[in-house]
Amino acid sequence: MRRAAEAGEARTAIAESVARITDMNVQVASAVGEQAAVAEGIDRNISNIGHCTEERTLLAKSTTRQSEDLLRLVLEMEDMTSRFAA
């Protein structure tokens, strides 16, 4: 009878351990899902930053070209003005 009681207690302890492990697995799975969502958000933000950087680079290059064109026009106007003054 004593061995049967011990076996029953062991079976109960095993069942409780399995239940705890199952709960831990659920918690780990939940944490992994949350981490995946955060990682996707970070990836999306990095991608957006990359696109913004490319856009700003193109705008800066365009501004540089326009500034160079304006400088060229100013120099041409300066040359024309100096001809009138001469």
PDB file of C-alpha atoms in Angstrom:
ATOM      1  CA  MET A   1       0.000   0.000   0.000  1.00  0.00           C
ATOM      2  CA  ARG A   2       2.851   2.302   0.808  1.00  0.00           C
ATOM      3  CA  ARG A   3       4.417   1.845  -2.619  1.00  0.00           C
ATOM      4  CA  ALA A   4       1.112   2.627  -4.296  1.00  0.00           C
ATOM      5  CA  ALA A   5       0.867   5.861  -2.303  1.00  0.00           C
ATOM      6  CA  GLU A   6       4.440   6.771  -3.252  1.00  0.00           C
ATOM      7  CA  ALA A   7       3.713   6.026  -6.905  1.00  0.00           C
ATOM      8  CA  GLY A   8       0.612   8.206  -6.731  1.00  0.00           C
ATOM      9  CA  GLU A   9       2.589  11.028  -5.159  1.00  0.00           C
ATOM     10  CA  ALA A  10       5.306  10.675  -7.794  1.00  0.00           C
ATOM     11  CA  ARG A  11       2.687  10.713 -10.556  1.00  0.00           C
ATOM     12  CA  THR A  12       1.150  13.878  -9.048  1.00  0.00           C
ATOM     13  CA  ALA A  13       4.583  15.528  -8.792  1.00  0.00           C
ATOM     14  CA  ILE A  14       5.320  14.621 -12.428  1.00  0.00           C
ATOM     15  CA  ALA A  15       1.962  16.011 -13.560  1.00  0.00           C
ATOM     16  CA  GLU A  16       2.615  19.246 -11.679  1.00  0.00           C
ATOM     17  CA  SER A  17       6.087  19.510 -13.212  1.00  0.00           C
ATOM     18  CA  VAL A  18       4.660  18.937 -16.691  1.00  0.00           C
ATOM     19  CA  ALA A  19       2.035  21.634 -16.047  1.00  0.00           C
ATOM     20  CA  ARG A  20       4.753  24.094 -14.930  1.00  0.00           C
ATOM     21  CA  ILE A  21       6.860  23.281 -18.002  1.00  0.00           C
ATOM     22  CA  THR A  22       3.813  23.766 -20.224  1.00  0.00           C
ATOM     23  CA  ASP A  23       3.144  27.149 -18.613  1.00  0.00           C
ATOM     24  CA  MET A  24       6.788  28.136 -19.126  1.00  0.00           C
ATOM     25  CA  ASN A  25       6.584  27.088 -22.791  1.00  0.00           C
ATOM     26  CA  VAL A  26       3.497  29.265 -23.245  1.00  0.00           C
ATOM     27  CA  GLN A  27       5.302  32.210 -21.643  1.00  0.00           C
ATOM     28  CA  VAL A  28       8.375  31.669 -23.817  1.00  0.00           C
ATOM     29  CA  ALA A  29       6.228  31.447 -26.956  1.00  0.00           C
ATOM     30  CA  SER A  30       4.452  34.653 -25.981  1.00  0.00           C
ATOM     31  CA  ALA A  31       7.758  36.437 -25.357  1.00  0.00           C
ATOM     32  CA  VAL A  32       9.124  35.217 -28.697  1.00  0.00           C
ATOM     33  CA  GLY A  33       6.025  36.564 -30.438  1.00  0.00           C
ATOM     34  CA  GLU A  34       6.430  39.930 -28.736  1.00  0.00           C
ATOM     35  CA  GLN A  35      10.122  40.060 -29.641  1.00  0.00           C
ATOM     36  CA  ALA A  36       9.298  39.226 -33.252  1.00  0.00           C
ATOM     37  CA  ALA A  37       6.767  42.062 -33.368  1.00  0.00           C
ATOM     38  CA  VAL A  38       9.307  44.496 -31.904  1.00  0.00           C
ATOM     39  CA  ALA A  39      11.976  43.322 -34.352  1.00  0.00           C
ATOM     40  CA  GLU A  40       9.570  43.848 -37.266  1.00  0.00           C
ATOM     41  CA  GLY A  41       8.827  47.356 -35.998  1.00  0.00           C
ATOM     42  CA  ILE A  42      12.527  48.144 -35.725  1.00  0.00           C
ATOM     43  CA  ASP A  43      13.131  46.761 -39.217  1.00  0.00           C
ATOM     44  CA  ARG A  44      10.297  48.887 -40.598  1.00  0.00           C
ATOM     45  CA  ASN A  45      11.694  52.005 -38.896  1.00  0.00           C
ATOM     46  CA  ILE A  46      15.203  51.350 -40.209  1.00  0.00           C
ATOM     47  CA  SER A  47      13.794  50.893 -43.698  1.00  0.00           C
ATOM     48  CA  ASN A  48      11.869  54.176 -43.390  1.00  0.00           C
ATOM     49  CA  ILE A  49      15.009  55.945 -42.206  1.00  0.00           C
ATOM     50  CA  GLY A  50      16.883  54.559 -45.212  1.00  0.00           C
ATOM     51  CA  HIS A  51      14.210  55.834 -47.601  1.00  0.00           C
ATOM     52  CA  CYS A  52      14.191  59.251 -45.935  1.00  0.00           C
ATOM     53  CA  THR A  53      17.979  59.412 -46.147  1.00  0.00           C
ATOM     54  CA  GLU A  54      17.909  58.576 -49.862  1.00  0.00           C
ATOM     55  CA  GLU A  55      15.251  61.208 -50.440  1.00  0.00           C
ATOM     56  CA  ARG A  56      17.218  63.842 -48.538  1.00  0.00           C
ATOM     57  CA  THR A  57      20.361  62.955 -50.485  1.00  0.00           C
ATOM     58  CA  LEU A  58      18.541  63.435 -53.781  1.00  0.00           C
ATOM     59  CA  LEU A  59      17.141  66.751 -52.573  1.00  0.00           C
ATOM     60  CA  ALA A  60      20.592  67.892 -51.455  1.00  0.00           C
ATOM     61  CA  LYS A  61      22.072  66.991 -54.849  1.00  0.00           C
ATOM     62  CA  SER A  62      19.258  68.850 -56.594  1.00  0.00           C
ATOM     63  CA  THR A  63      19.830  71.896 -54.384  1.00  0.00           C
ATOM     64  CA  THR A  64      23.546  71.774 -55.180  1.00  0.00           C
ATOM     65  CA  ARG A  65      22.831  71.675 -58.927  1.00  0.00           C
ATOM     66  CA  GLN A  66      20.397  74.570 -58.626  1.00  0.00           C
ATOM     67  CA  SER A  67      22.914  76.577 -56.612  1.00  0.00           C
ATOM     68  CA  GLU A  68      25.571  75.934 -59.228  1.00  0.00           C
ATOM     69  CA  ASP A  69      23.139  77.059 -61.949  1.00  0.00           C
ATOM     70  CA  LEU A  70      22.349  80.218 -60.004  1.00  0.00           C
ATOM     71  CA  LEU A  71      26.049  80.932 -59.524  1.00  0.00           C
ATOM     72  CA  ARG A  72      26.628  80.497 -63.242  1.00  0.00           C
ATOM     73  CA  LEU A  73      23.770  82.926 -63.997  1.00  0.00           C
ATOM     74  CA  VAL A  74      25.107  85.450 -61.475  1.00  0.00           C
ATOM     75  CA  LEU A  75      28.558  85.256 -63.079  1.00  0.00           C
ATOM     76  CA  GLU A  76      27.039  85.734 -66.538  1.00  0.00           C
ATOM     77  CA  MET A  77      25.022  88.711 -65.336  1.00  0.00           C
ATOM     78  CA  GLU A  78      28.110  90.148 -63.652  1.00  0.00           C
ATOM     79  CA  ASP A  79      30.000  89.788 -66.932  1.00  0.00           C
ATOM     80  CA  MET A  80      27.196  91.491 -68.878  1.00  0.00           C
ATOM     81  CA  THR A  81      26.966  94.267 -66.313  1.00  0.00           C
ATOM     82  CA  SER A  82      30.723  94.881 -66.465  1.00  0.00           C
ATOM     83  CA  ARG A  83      30.457  95.313 -70.233  1.00  0.00           C
ATOM     84  CA  PHE A  84      27.925  98.092 -69.784  1.00  0.00           C
ATOM     85  CA  ALA A  85      30.096  99.803 -67.182  1.00  0.00           C
ATOM     86  CA  ALA A  86      33.140  99.720 -69.418  1.00  0.00           C
TER      87      ALA A  86
END
